[in-house]
Every structure is written in structure tokens, then in C-alpha cells.
Amino acid sequence: MQPPTLGHSSRDLLLDPAIRNWGVLPILVFVLCINLLRAYLTHLGKGNKPPEIDDLRRRQVLARADRLRANGNNIHKAGFEARKAWFVGKDEQEGALSEEGVPGAVNPMSNPMGMMEMVKGQAYFGMTQMGMMQFSEMFFAGFVLVKIPFALTASFKGMLQRGIELSTLDASYVSATSWMFLVAFGVKDLQRLFSFDDGPMKEEARVYALQAGGVPLGGGPPAPMGFDCAKMYSAAKGGLDMTRHRFALEDVEKRLLGDRYPTSLSATETFLTMETPTIRSSNLGVTGPTHTGVRHRSQTSNAKGK
Amino acid sequence: MMDPSMMQAQMAASSSNPESNDLSSRSQLFSPAVAHNAQIVEHVRGLMSIFAGAAAGVLGVTGIIQGACVFIIFHILTSLGLLAKIKLTGKVSNYLPTKWYAFLVADAANHLLSFLLFWTMGYTLIHIY
């Protein structure tokens, strides 16, 4: 059996290795470096603007209300009711969620500084992409750089083979610009490997926390556009009002004991015949039936309290 | 790449209270721990896509269906590897809020472009130059 022929099949082009050395690899390195630079610059340029305290407080109240709604079954009813009364208000007292003067939807247009930040970020991104395209067009015009491993229809030729005027060339052979785009999209993973440290990774970690856990890191994302406080407050209030509380530890002794749950009426009998070791009452200093069945004097006394 | 033993130690500390699966219908996972686990899984899968792409390119895999098959197979294999590591100490839902059958193919599309890049690069560098 013939060994598999790695290498050139009869239908592949053979290109000059100089193109590889001076075209393919430099574009890869260049795009990778630009991406890394951009990531670090955005991280540096973020600045340490401290969050606004009222905004932060309202977010955390909302987060606590959500947590109460989600986990309220783990505390007994009185605790749940007390917390709910703090949020929702009871009788005449106003709850925390009925706060007056809570701002409505923040109109992004009305916040010029924030808008500038966002637009600046987008502009940097777009500018670097344009710059890279110009770079590759200027330096690598007219070269066939790379063959894409799968077959493409001829209609892709116009897009992928800018500057190469060969009408019979396979659409898989692409120009430098399309290689640059391929690299720009695919190098994000590699870039993440290179910058796997605390700085730029923290932003990714937040995204993953949101995706994977469903609960945002740190109790809420910082200042998204259009955070509608009043609406969310009223939604949380309504949700809490409607929550039915069912104490999860209601029948926990049945669930934990399972078969060993005593069904006879005589508690002492069951207590004495249980196999699992019990806490000796003498250790706790509590009066009650001891393990050996000796009764304390106070229990044998008259109910009249003599 | 993250040391696997460190990963296991980190993962073992992730779930806050495993018994909560009994008490409430929703399992409650500690959010920063879930974020950390998800980050590690993404890291592993990214590396997988890079090496799988390079391997596919060097071996001369051509055709979009073949390439997609290679990618899916590698993805499932690495997910199975991660699963095997987790199953030795617990269930997947203790570490990430997905079921095990969703975990096998989760987030494949994030790494598809990297796979494509390295596949193209491997194929070109070996077979065209």
C-alpha cells in the first residue's frame, strides 16, 4: 500500500516560500500584536472612576431582593416575612423598594461623557481594523497567499481575491486582505492565551460569569446604559409580594432519617432503642430522659411544682 | 496550560453547598467559582481548537464537512476528558450550571474561527509552500 502522500497533490499550486516568510507569517504576527496592544490599551485607559454611591446602593438592594426571592425557602417563615417586610413595607411603613425619587430609565443621549467613552472605544476598534486592511492592501497587493482547505464557489472570488486578476484560479486561493480578516477573527483565542493574567482577563471572567452562572459577578454589572431603576424596583416588589414561602426544612427530619424515622408513639422507647449514638443530656446540662433511662428528680416531681 | 491538579483543587472548592439540591429545586452555585471554572473550560477548549486546527491542516484534511467533523470530534473528546476529570469527584452540575450532555457540545461556536484559522494555516504552510 502506498504511503499517504503528504505534500503537493497535482492540483495544488506551489508557491514561493518567500511569500510565506514575508507575507503569511508577518500578517499573523502583526494582527496578533495589534490585538494585544488594543486589549492592553483599553484596559489601561479604563480609569478608576468610583461608582456613584446611590446607584450602587440601589443595585445592591435589588440584588438582595432577588436573592431573597430565590433562596427564601431556606429560612423559616418568620425570618422570611421580616425580610420581606423590610423590602416591601408593611402596614404604614414604607419598604426599601418603595423609595421615592428613584430615577427612571437613563437616557444614554443625556449622558455626554458616557457616550463619548463608548464611541471612543468603538472608534478605536474600527480604526485599527481599517488601518490593518490598508496595510495589507498596500504591501501585499496582488499576491496569492493562502489556500483555504475547503472548496468555495466562484462567486467568492470577487470578495476573496481582490487584486488578483486570474479568472481561472480556484476560489480557494485567497489574497492577503482575506487572510488578514481570517487572522483577525481567529486570533482571539491565541491572544487570550498570551494575556492570561489578571488584567485583561478580568473582563472576560465577568462575561463568563454571566454566561455560565447566570448570576453576574459582584452583584451586578457596572453602569450599563438604560438601567431603569424605577421599573426594576416595582418589578422586584411585585415579585416578592407574590412569592409563596414554603419552608424547606419543614420535614427535613423525615428526609434525613428515612427508614429510621420513629413511627411508634413512645418517644422514649424509640429514643432508647435507636442504634445511632445520641447526645448525652449530661453533656448539655439539659434535664430530660438520659440515655440510661434514669430520670432526673425534677421530672418525677408533682406537676404542682413542689 | 493550567495544571490539572490545580484545576481539580479549584473545582473542588467551587460548589457552595452540594446538599442544596435536596432543599431547593434550583441548585445554587457560588458565582465567582463558576466564573473561574468556566474560564478554565474556555481556556482548555481554546487550546484544543488551536491544536486540532493545526493537526487537521498538517494532515491535509480538505473539504468543509471533513473539517467540521474533525472539529466536532475533537471538541467532544476534550469535553469527555474534562467530564472524566469531574466525574471522579462529583457531578457536572456541582461545578457548572449545565447538564453533562449539554456540556459536551457547549460553546463550540466560540472556537470555530480559531480552528478555521489554524486549519488554513497548517494546510497552507505544509501543502502549498
Tab-separated table of C-alpha atoms in Angstrom:
chain	number	residue	atom	x	y	z
A	1	MET	CA	0.000	0.000	0.000
A	2	GLN	CA	1.328	3.337	-0.861
A	3	PRO	CA	2.095	5.686	1.999
A	4	PRO	CA	-0.168	8.714	2.108
A	5	THR	CA	1.397	11.478	0.128
A	6	LEU	CA	1.730	14.446	2.332
A	7	GLY	CA	2.658	17.334	0.204
A	8	HIS	CA	1.529	18.660	-3.051
A	9	SER	CA	-1.242	16.970	-4.903
A	10	SER	CA	-1.161	17.518	-8.606
A	11	ARG	CA	-3.879	20.103	-8.443
A	12	ASP	CA	-2.358	22.414	-5.859
A	13	LEU	CA	-0.329	25.433	-6.670
A	14	LEU	CA	3.213	25.591	-5.498
A	15	LEU	CA	4.082	28.954	-4.109
A	16	ASP	CA	7.348	30.600	-3.354
A	17	PRO	CA	8.439	30.096	0.261
A	18	ALA	CA	9.427	33.723	0.318
A	19	ILE	CA	5.742	34.593	0.283
A	20	ARG	CA	5.293	32.504	3.367
A	21	ASN	CA	8.196	34.105	5.166
A	22	TRP	CA	7.332	37.636	4.256
A	23	GLY	CA	3.585	37.534	3.839
A	24	VAL	CA	1.701	34.894	5.781
A	25	LEU	CA	3.671	34.906	8.981
A	26	PRO	CA	4.202	38.661	9.268
A	27	ILE	CA	0.490	39.311	8.870
A	28	LEU	CA	-0.241	36.789	11.600
A	29	VAL	CA	2.263	38.334	13.987
A	30	PHE	CA	1.152	41.833	13.119
A	31	VAL	CA	-2.530	41.232	13.732
A	32	LEU	CA	-1.802	39.374	16.949
A	33	CYS	CA	0.316	42.232	18.244
A	34	ILE	CA	-2.256	44.831	17.281
A	35	ASN	CA	-4.960	42.910	19.122
A	36	LEU	CA	-2.850	42.515	22.225
A	37	LEU	CA	-1.953	46.177	22.145
A	38	ARG	CA	-5.568	47.149	21.805
A	39	ALA	CA	-6.622	44.942	24.697
A	40	TYR	CA	-3.974	46.334	26.997
A	41	LEU	CA	-4.659	49.909	25.956
A	42	THR	CA	-8.367	49.606	26.623
A	43	HIS	CA	-7.551	48.096	29.957
A	44	LEU	CA	-5.197	50.942	30.824
A	45	GLY	CA	-7.493	53.614	29.530
A	46	LYS	CA	-10.450	52.451	31.619
A	47	GLY	CA	-9.558	54.590	34.565
A	48	ASN	CA	-10.682	54.221	38.131
A	49	LYS	CA	-13.889	56.163	38.218
A	50	PRO	CA	-15.510	55.266	41.536
A	51	PRO	CA	-19.131	54.190	41.233
A	52	GLU	CA	-21.856	56.506	42.297
A	53	ILE	CA	-22.954	55.566	45.753
A	54	ASP	CA	-26.707	55.946	45.337
A	55	ASP	CA	-26.673	53.935	42.184
A	56	LEU	CA	-24.611	51.245	43.823
A	57	ARG	CA	-26.869	51.133	46.834
A	58	ARG	CA	-29.985	50.702	44.721
A	59	ARG	CA	-28.403	47.943	42.721
A	60	GLN	CA	-27.435	46.073	45.822
A	61	VAL	CA	-30.911	46.414	47.298
A	62	LEU	CA	-32.259	44.915	44.110
A	63	ALA	CA	-29.732	42.123	44.248
A	64	ARG	CA	-30.671	41.323	47.825
A	65	ALA	CA	-34.357	41.287	46.955
A	66	ASP	CA	-33.649	38.863	44.136
A	67	ARG	CA	-31.618	36.656	46.416
A	68	LEU	CA	-34.421	36.642	48.958
A	69	ARG	CA	-36.874	35.579	46.320
A	70	ALA	CA	-34.598	32.828	45.096
A	71	ASN	CA	-33.428	31.417	48.413
A	72	GLY	CA	-36.253	32.360	50.725
A	73	ASN	CA	-37.291	28.777	51.223
A	74	ASN	CA	-34.207	28.092	53.254
A	75	ILE	CA	-35.168	30.282	56.188
A	76	HIS	CA	-38.201	29.859	58.353
A	77	LYS	CA	-41.335	31.816	57.770
A	78	ALA	CA	-40.812	34.467	60.391
A	79	GLY	CA	-37.422	35.351	59.015
A	80	PHE	CA	-38.731	35.452	55.502
A	81	GLU	CA	-41.630	37.657	56.495
A	82	ALA	CA	-39.366	40.026	58.366
A	83	ARG	CA	-37.071	40.413	55.399
A	84	LYS	CA	-39.954	40.765	53.014
A	85	ALA	CA	-41.456	43.480	55.209
A	86	TRP	CA	-38.169	45.343	55.051
A	87	PHE	CA	-38.265	45.306	51.302
A	88	VAL	CA	-41.910	45.664	50.545
A	89	GLY	CA	-43.233	47.524	53.551
A	90	LYS	CA	-45.948	46.536	55.946
A	91	ASP	CA	-48.940	48.436	57.332
A	92	GLU	CA	-47.931	52.056	57.179
A	93	GLN	CA	-44.222	51.575	56.995
A	94	GLU	CA	-42.576	52.046	53.635
A	95	GLY	CA	-40.275	49.331	52.461
A	96	ALA	CA	-36.904	49.781	50.857
A	97	LEU	CA	-38.303	49.070	47.438
A	98	SER	CA	-40.830	51.881	47.716
A	99	GLU	CA	-38.185	54.542	47.755
A	100	GLU	CA	-39.266	57.861	46.359
A	101	GLY	CA	-37.458	59.692	43.648
A	102	VAL	CA	-35.776	56.724	42.130
A	103	PRO	CA	-34.529	57.597	38.649
A	104	GLY	CA	-36.219	56.065	35.667
A	105	ALA	CA	-34.549	54.854	32.517
A	106	VAL	CA	-31.279	56.626	31.995
A	107	ASN	CA	-31.375	58.132	28.559
A	108	PRO	CA	-27.972	57.443	27.040
A	109	MET	CA	-28.170	60.599	24.966
A	110	SER	CA	-28.311	62.737	28.047
A	111	ASN	CA	-25.015	61.454	29.359
A	112	PRO	CA	-22.408	63.039	27.107
A	113	MET	CA	-19.346	61.771	28.901
A	114	GLY	CA	-20.513	58.182	28.897
A	115	MET	CA	-21.459	58.396	25.249
A	116	MET	CA	-18.044	59.738	24.402
A	117	GLU	CA	-16.392	56.821	26.151
A	118	MET	CA	-18.413	54.273	24.264
A	119	VAL	CA	-17.994	55.969	20.913
A	120	LYS	CA	-14.283	56.340	21.509
A	121	GLY	CA	-13.943	52.656	22.234
A	122	GLN	CA	-15.806	51.691	19.093
A	123	ALA	CA	-13.836	54.197	17.049
A	124	TYR	CA	-10.514	52.752	18.142
A	125	PHE	CA	-11.668	49.301	17.191
A	126	GLY	CA	-12.920	50.380	13.770
A	127	MET	CA	-9.871	52.475	13.097
A	128	THR	CA	-7.467	49.669	13.761
A	129	GLN	CA	-9.415	47.351	11.505
A	130	MET	CA	-9.326	49.897	8.673
A	131	GLY	CA	-5.670	50.534	9.274
A	132	MET	CA	-4.868	46.854	9.047
A	133	MET	CA	-6.799	46.491	5.840
A	134	GLN	CA	-4.974	49.404	4.276
A	135	PHE	CA	-1.684	47.954	5.413
A	136	SER	CA	-2.294	44.596	3.851
A	137	GLU	CA	-3.617	46.093	0.645
A	138	MET	CA	-0.674	48.392	0.312
A	139	PHE	CA	2.060	45.899	0.957
A	140	PHE	CA	0.669	42.625	-0.233
A	141	ALA	CA	-1.399	43.574	-3.222
A	142	GLY	CA	-1.666	41.027	-5.942
A	143	PHE	CA	-0.231	38.068	-4.096
A	144	VAL	CA	-1.866	34.724	-3.621
A	145	LEU	CA	-1.086	33.986	-0.034
A	146	VAL	CA	-3.117	31.162	1.339
A	147	LYS	CA	-5.317	28.308	0.208
A	148	ILE	CA	-8.450	27.733	2.194
A	149	PRO	CA	-8.817	23.972	2.741
A	150	PHE	CA	-12.353	23.675	1.512
A	151	ALA	CA	-13.870	24.363	-1.848
A	152	LEU	CA	-15.632	27.620	-2.480
A	153	THR	CA	-17.886	28.674	-5.277
A	154	ALA	CA	-16.703	31.106	-7.899
A	155	SER	CA	-18.829	33.913	-6.544
A	156	PHE	CA	-16.460	34.198	-3.598
A	157	LYS	CA	-13.673	35.150	-5.942
A	158	GLY	CA	-14.692	38.747	-6.158
A	159	MET	CA	-14.540	39.112	-2.419
A	160	LEU	CA	-11.577	36.996	-1.552
A	161	GLN	CA	-9.264	37.628	-4.443
A	162	ARG	CA	-9.090	41.386	-4.629
A	163	GLY	CA	-6.237	42.430	-6.828
A	164	ILE	CA	-5.566	39.033	-8.330
A	165	GLU	CA	-6.733	39.040	-11.904
A	166	LEU	CA	-6.689	35.351	-12.730
A	167	SER	CA	-10.080	34.219	-13.876
A	168	THR	CA	-9.338	30.503	-13.791
A	169	LEU	CA	-7.831	30.387	-10.362
A	170	ASP	CA	-9.694	28.360	-7.751
A	171	ALA	CA	-11.695	30.438	-5.364
A	172	SER	CA	-9.825	28.780	-2.525
A	173	TYR	CA	-6.657	30.707	-3.223
A	174	VAL	CA	-7.115	33.981	-1.447
A	175	SER	CA	-5.383	37.290	-1.247
A	176	ALA	CA	-3.674	38.981	1.643
A	177	THR	CA	-6.678	41.011	2.719
A	178	SER	CA	-8.858	37.984	3.226
A	179	TRP	CA	-6.029	36.227	5.075
A	180	MET	CA	-5.850	39.260	7.303
A	181	PHE	CA	-9.552	39.022	8.053
A	182	LEU	CA	-9.256	35.334	8.750
A	183	VAL	CA	-6.448	36.033	11.175
A	184	ALA	CA	-8.309	38.921	12.803
A	185	PHE	CA	-11.251	36.691	13.622
A	186	GLY	CA	-9.334	33.630	14.610
A	187	VAL	CA	-6.559	35.072	16.705
A	188	LYS	CA	-8.777	35.930	19.663
A	189	ASP	CA	-8.099	32.566	21.250
A	190	LEU	CA	-4.363	32.862	20.787
A	191	GLN	CA	-4.469	36.366	22.153
A	192	ARG	CA	-6.286	35.105	25.199
A	193	LEU	CA	-3.515	32.625	25.806
A	194	PHE	CA	-0.904	35.340	25.695
A	195	SER	CA	-2.719	37.651	28.037
A	196	PHE	CA	-3.788	35.119	30.616
A	197	ASP	CA	-3.156	37.247	33.628
A	198	ASP	CA	-5.236	39.314	35.941
A	199	GLY	CA	-5.513	42.446	33.898
A	200	PRO	CA	-7.427	41.993	30.668
A	201	MET	CA	-8.759	38.646	31.750
A	202	LYS	CA	-10.986	40.067	34.415
A	203	GLU	CA	-13.352	41.437	31.791
A	204	GLU	CA	-13.615	38.019	30.185
A	205	ALA	CA	-14.250	36.484	33.559
A	206	ARG	CA	-17.235	38.731	34.030
A	207	VAL	CA	-18.665	37.681	30.703
A	208	TYR	CA	-18.188	34.025	31.535
A	209	ALA	CA	-19.779	34.533	34.918
A	210	LEU	CA	-22.787	35.997	33.218
A	211	GLN	CA	-22.959	33.263	30.617
A	212	ALA	CA	-22.165	30.312	32.744
A	213	GLY	CA	-23.544	31.163	36.118
A	214	GLY	CA	-26.483	33.306	35.200
A	215	VAL	CA	-25.612	35.487	38.152
A	216	PRO	CA	-23.396	38.452	37.405
A	217	LEU	CA	-20.155	38.731	39.298
A	218	GLY	CA	-20.177	41.111	42.206
A	219	GLY	CA	-23.920	41.532	42.314
A	220	GLY	CA	-24.470	43.397	39.069
A	221	PRO	CA	-22.744	44.811	36.014
A	222	PRO	CA	-21.361	48.314	36.417
A	223	ALA	CA	-23.492	51.005	34.848
A	224	PRO	CA	-24.995	49.632	31.680
A	225	MET	CA	-26.878	52.044	29.519
A	226	GLY	CA	-30.524	52.478	30.338
A	227	PHE	CA	-30.707	50.932	33.772
A	228	ASP	CA	-34.312	51.545	34.607
A	229	CYS	CA	-34.345	51.683	38.364
A	230	ALA	CA	-37.960	52.552	38.972
A	231	LYS	CA	-39.277	49.798	36.788
A	232	MET	CA	-36.991	47.187	38.268
A	233	TYR	CA	-37.882	48.249	41.777
A	234	SER	CA	-41.578	47.845	41.103
A	235	ALA	CA	-40.969	44.518	39.381
A	236	ALA	CA	-38.990	43.261	42.352
A	237	LYS	CA	-41.652	44.454	44.740
A	238	GLY	CA	-44.394	42.675	42.835
A	239	GLY	CA	-42.316	39.543	42.630
A	240	LEU	CA	-41.665	39.483	46.332
A	241	ASP	CA	-45.314	40.091	47.086
A	242	MET	CA	-46.268	37.104	45.012
A	243	THR	CA	-43.641	34.762	46.406
A	244	ARG	CA	-45.083	31.890	48.366
A	245	HIS	CA	-42.900	30.720	51.138
A	246	ARG	CA	-42.532	27.044	51.830
A	247	PHE	CA	-40.006	26.283	54.475
A	248	ALA	CA	-37.587	23.779	53.050
A	249	LEU	CA	-36.597	22.314	56.382
A	250	GLU	CA	-40.189	21.532	57.307
A	251	ASP	CA	-39.882	17.792	57.073
A	252	VAL	CA	-36.161	17.535	56.992
A	253	GLU	CA	-36.055	15.028	59.848
A	254	LYS	CA	-38.177	12.626	57.829
A	255	ARG	CA	-35.958	13.045	54.805
A	256	LEU	CA	-32.715	12.694	56.665
A	257	LEU	CA	-33.728	9.759	58.791
A	258	GLY	CA	-35.587	7.915	56.092
A	259	ASP	CA	-36.280	4.455	57.372
A	260	ARG	CA	-35.161	5.194	60.842
A	261	TYR	CA	-37.832	7.770	61.408
A	262	PRO	CA	-39.675	6.626	64.515
A	263	THR	CA	-43.291	5.701	63.936
A	264	SER	CA	-44.154	4.476	67.417
A	265	LEU	CA	-45.804	6.816	69.852
A	266	SER	CA	-43.438	6.302	72.683
A	267	ALA	CA	-40.671	8.717	72.108
A	268	THR	CA	-38.589	7.486	74.962
A	269	GLU	CA	-38.827	3.907	73.739
A	270	THR	CA	-37.674	4.912	70.305
A	271	PHE	CA	-35.031	7.112	71.736
A	272	LEU	CA	-33.614	4.304	73.797
A	273	THR	CA	-33.632	1.734	71.066
A	274	MET	CA	-32.045	3.786	68.357
A	275	GLU	CA	-28.752	2.438	67.108
A	276	THR	CA	-27.123	5.737	66.302
A	277	PRO	CA	-25.306	7.346	69.192
A	278	THR	CA	-27.206	10.173	70.752
A	279	ILE	CA	-26.048	13.213	72.578
A	280	ARG	CA	-25.927	12.526	76.294
A	281	SER	CA	-28.047	15.007	78.102
A	282	SER	CA	-25.446	15.312	80.806
A	283	ASN	CA	-23.131	16.873	78.289
A	284	LEU	CA	-25.550	19.628	77.543
A	285	GLY	CA	-26.679	20.257	81.052
A	286	VAL	CA	-30.280	19.828	79.970
A	287	THR	CA	-32.743	17.941	82.066
A	288	GLY	CA	-34.511	15.206	80.261
A	289	PRO	CA	-34.543	11.495	79.804
A	290	THR	CA	-30.970	10.295	79.803
A	291	HIS	CA	-29.657	7.509	77.729
A	292	THR	CA	-29.644	5.069	80.561
A	293	GLY	CA	-33.224	5.800	81.428
A	294	VAL	CA	-32.539	7.400	84.762
A	295	ARG	CA	-34.955	10.207	85.321
A	296	HIS	CA	-33.964	13.466	86.787
A	297	ARG	CA	-35.571	14.378	90.039
A	298	SER	CA	-37.411	17.376	88.637
A	299	GLN	CA	-39.310	15.202	86.235
A	300	THR	CA	-40.615	12.820	88.821
A	301	SER	CA	-41.934	15.646	90.927
A	302	ASN	CA	-45.508	16.670	91.041
A	303	ALA	CA	-46.848	18.888	88.402
A	304	LYS	CA	-47.897	21.303	91.039
A	305	GLY	CA	-44.330	22.299	91.233
A	306	LYS	CA	-43.278	21.194	94.675
B	1	MET	CA	-1.944	25.309	30.267
B	2	MET	CA	-3.387	25.172	33.703
B	3	ASP	CA	-2.022	22.438	35.890
B	4	PRO	CA	-4.734	19.758	36.055
B	5	SER	CA	-4.232	19.135	39.749
B	6	MET	CA	-4.642	22.820	40.449
B	7	MET	CA	-7.730	22.786	38.317
B	8	GLN	CA	-9.125	19.929	40.334
B	9	ALA	CA	-8.406	21.659	43.615
B	10	GLN	CA	-10.060	24.804	42.376
B	11	MET	CA	-13.008	22.893	41.086
B	12	ALA	CA	-13.477	21.008	44.312
B	13	ALA	CA	-13.868	24.279	46.145
B	14	SER	CA	-16.434	25.616	43.743
B	15	SER	CA	-19.823	24.468	44.903
B	16	SER	CA	-21.020	26.219	47.992
B	17	ASN	CA	-23.472	23.692	49.352
B	18	PRO	CA	-23.999	20.470	47.438
B	19	GLU	CA	-26.857	19.426	49.651
B	20	SER	CA	-28.871	22.340	48.404
B	21	ASN	CA	-30.029	20.126	45.572
B	22	ASP	CA	-32.285	18.487	48.107
B	23	LEU	CA	-33.633	21.529	49.808
B	24	SER	CA	-34.493	23.704	46.867
B	25	SER	CA	-35.293	22.851	43.311
B	26	ARG	CA	-32.656	25.220	41.955
B	27	SER	CA	-29.048	24.353	42.588
B	28	GLN	CA	-27.129	27.274	43.938
B	29	LEU	CA	-23.585	27.709	42.833
B	30	PHE	CA	-21.121	30.229	44.096
B	31	SER	CA	-20.822	32.738	41.294
B	32	PRO	CA	-17.110	33.634	41.260
B	33	ALA	CA	-16.275	29.960	41.468
B	34	VAL	CA	-18.496	29.221	38.496
B	35	ALA	CA	-16.814	32.045	36.621
B	36	HIS	CA	-13.436	30.583	37.386
B	37	ASN	CA	-14.488	27.129	36.260
B	38	ALA	CA	-15.988	28.477	33.074
B	39	GLN	CA	-12.793	30.366	32.380
B	40	ILE	CA	-10.711	27.245	32.752
B	41	VAL	CA	-13.015	25.272	30.473
B	42	GLU	CA	-12.837	28.012	27.854
B	43	HIS	CA	-9.077	28.007	28.114
B	44	VAL	CA	-8.881	24.278	27.553
B	45	ARG	CA	-11.258	24.400	24.630
B	46	GLY	CA	-9.385	27.274	23.020
B	47	LEU	CA	-6.152	25.342	23.176
B	48	MET	CA	-7.930	22.337	21.776
B	49	SER	CA	-9.213	24.283	18.810
B	50	ILE	CA	-5.739	25.616	18.050
B	51	PHE	CA	-4.050	22.246	18.134
B	52	ALA	CA	-6.882	20.461	16.387
B	53	GLY	CA	-6.802	23.042	13.630
B	54	ALA	CA	-3.073	22.693	13.218
B	55	ALA	CA	-3.361	18.914	13.170
B	56	ALA	CA	-6.160	18.962	10.613
B	57	GLY	CA	-4.181	21.311	8.420
B	58	VAL	CA	-0.975	19.359	8.578
B	59	LEU	CA	-2.728	16.077	7.879
B	60	GLY	CA	-4.285	17.547	4.787
B	61	VAL	CA	-7.924	17.426	5.768
B	62	THR	CA	-9.818	19.113	2.969
B	63	GLY	CA	-13.451	19.762	2.490
B	64	ILE	CA	-15.733	21.639	4.766
B	65	ILE	CA	-17.606	18.588	6.028
B	66	GLN	CA	-14.444	16.722	6.928
B	67	GLY	CA	-13.104	19.734	8.727
B	68	ALA	CA	-16.314	20.240	10.666
B	69	CYS	CA	-16.293	16.575	11.643
B	70	VAL	CA	-12.733	16.829	12.901
B	71	PHE	CA	-13.628	19.874	14.932
B	72	ILE	CA	-16.721	18.319	16.478
B	73	ILE	CA	-14.901	15.086	17.298
B	74	PHE	CA	-12.051	16.889	18.985
B	75	HIS	CA	-14.466	19.093	20.876
B	76	ILE	CA	-16.425	16.145	22.182
B	77	LEU	CA	-13.240	14.298	23.085
B	78	THR	CA	-11.902	17.163	25.163
B	79	SER	CA	-15.272	17.642	26.785
B	80	LEU	CA	-15.287	13.965	27.651
B	81	GLY	CA	-11.830	14.358	29.102
B	82	LEU	CA	-12.974	17.242	31.260
B	83	LEU	CA	-16.030	15.241	32.222
B	84	ALA	CA	-13.900	12.289	33.258
B	85	LYS	CA	-11.903	14.543	35.496
B	86	ILE	CA	-15.024	15.991	37.052
B	87	LYS	CA	-16.845	12.701	37.467
B	88	LEU	CA	-14.116	11.410	39.647
B	89	THR	CA	-15.091	13.961	42.240
B	90	GLY	CA	-18.682	14.884	41.547
B	91	LYS	CA	-21.321	15.767	39.007
B	92	VAL	CA	-21.035	18.483	36.401
B	93	SER	CA	-23.887	20.430	37.910
B	94	ASN	CA	-21.774	20.889	41.008
B	95	TYR	CA	-19.279	22.885	39.025
B	96	LEU	CA	-21.110	24.472	36.138
B	97	PRO	CA	-24.786	25.148	35.641
B	98	THR	CA	-25.078	22.805	32.664
B	99	LYS	CA	-26.074	19.182	32.355
B	100	TRP	CA	-23.477	16.718	31.227
B	101	TYR	CA	-24.945	16.187	27.805
B	102	ALA	CA	-25.065	19.936	27.188
B	103	PHE	CA	-21.525	20.268	28.421
B	104	LEU	CA	-20.232	18.025	25.634
B	105	VAL	CA	-21.032	20.449	22.853
B	106	ALA	CA	-21.358	23.705	24.713
B	107	ASP	CA	-19.626	26.808	23.369
B	108	ALA	CA	-18.321	25.087	20.282
B	109	ALA	CA	-19.003	28.083	18.080
B	110	ASN	CA	-16.721	30.323	20.087
B	111	HIS	CA	-13.696	28.394	18.979
B	112	LEU	CA	-14.731	27.553	15.455
B	113	LEU	CA	-12.959	30.547	13.943
B	114	SER	CA	-9.716	29.730	15.684
B	115	PHE	CA	-9.951	26.214	14.386
B	116	LEU	CA	-10.516	27.564	10.902
B	117	LEU	CA	-7.534	29.873	11.137
B	118	PHE	CA	-5.119	27.230	12.267
B	119	TRP	CA	-6.511	24.695	9.860
B	120	THR	CA	-5.953	27.089	6.968
B	121	MET	CA	-2.517	27.960	8.219
B	122	GLY	CA	-1.458	24.359	8.730
B	123	TYR	CA	-2.760	23.314	5.367
B	124	THR	CA	-1.123	26.191	3.546
B	125	LEU	CA	2.224	26.033	5.223
B	126	ILE	CA	2.626	22.331	4.607
B	127	HIS	CA	0.818	21.668	1.380
B	128	ILE	CA	1.209	24.811	-0.629
B	129	TYR	CA	4.641	26.011	0.341
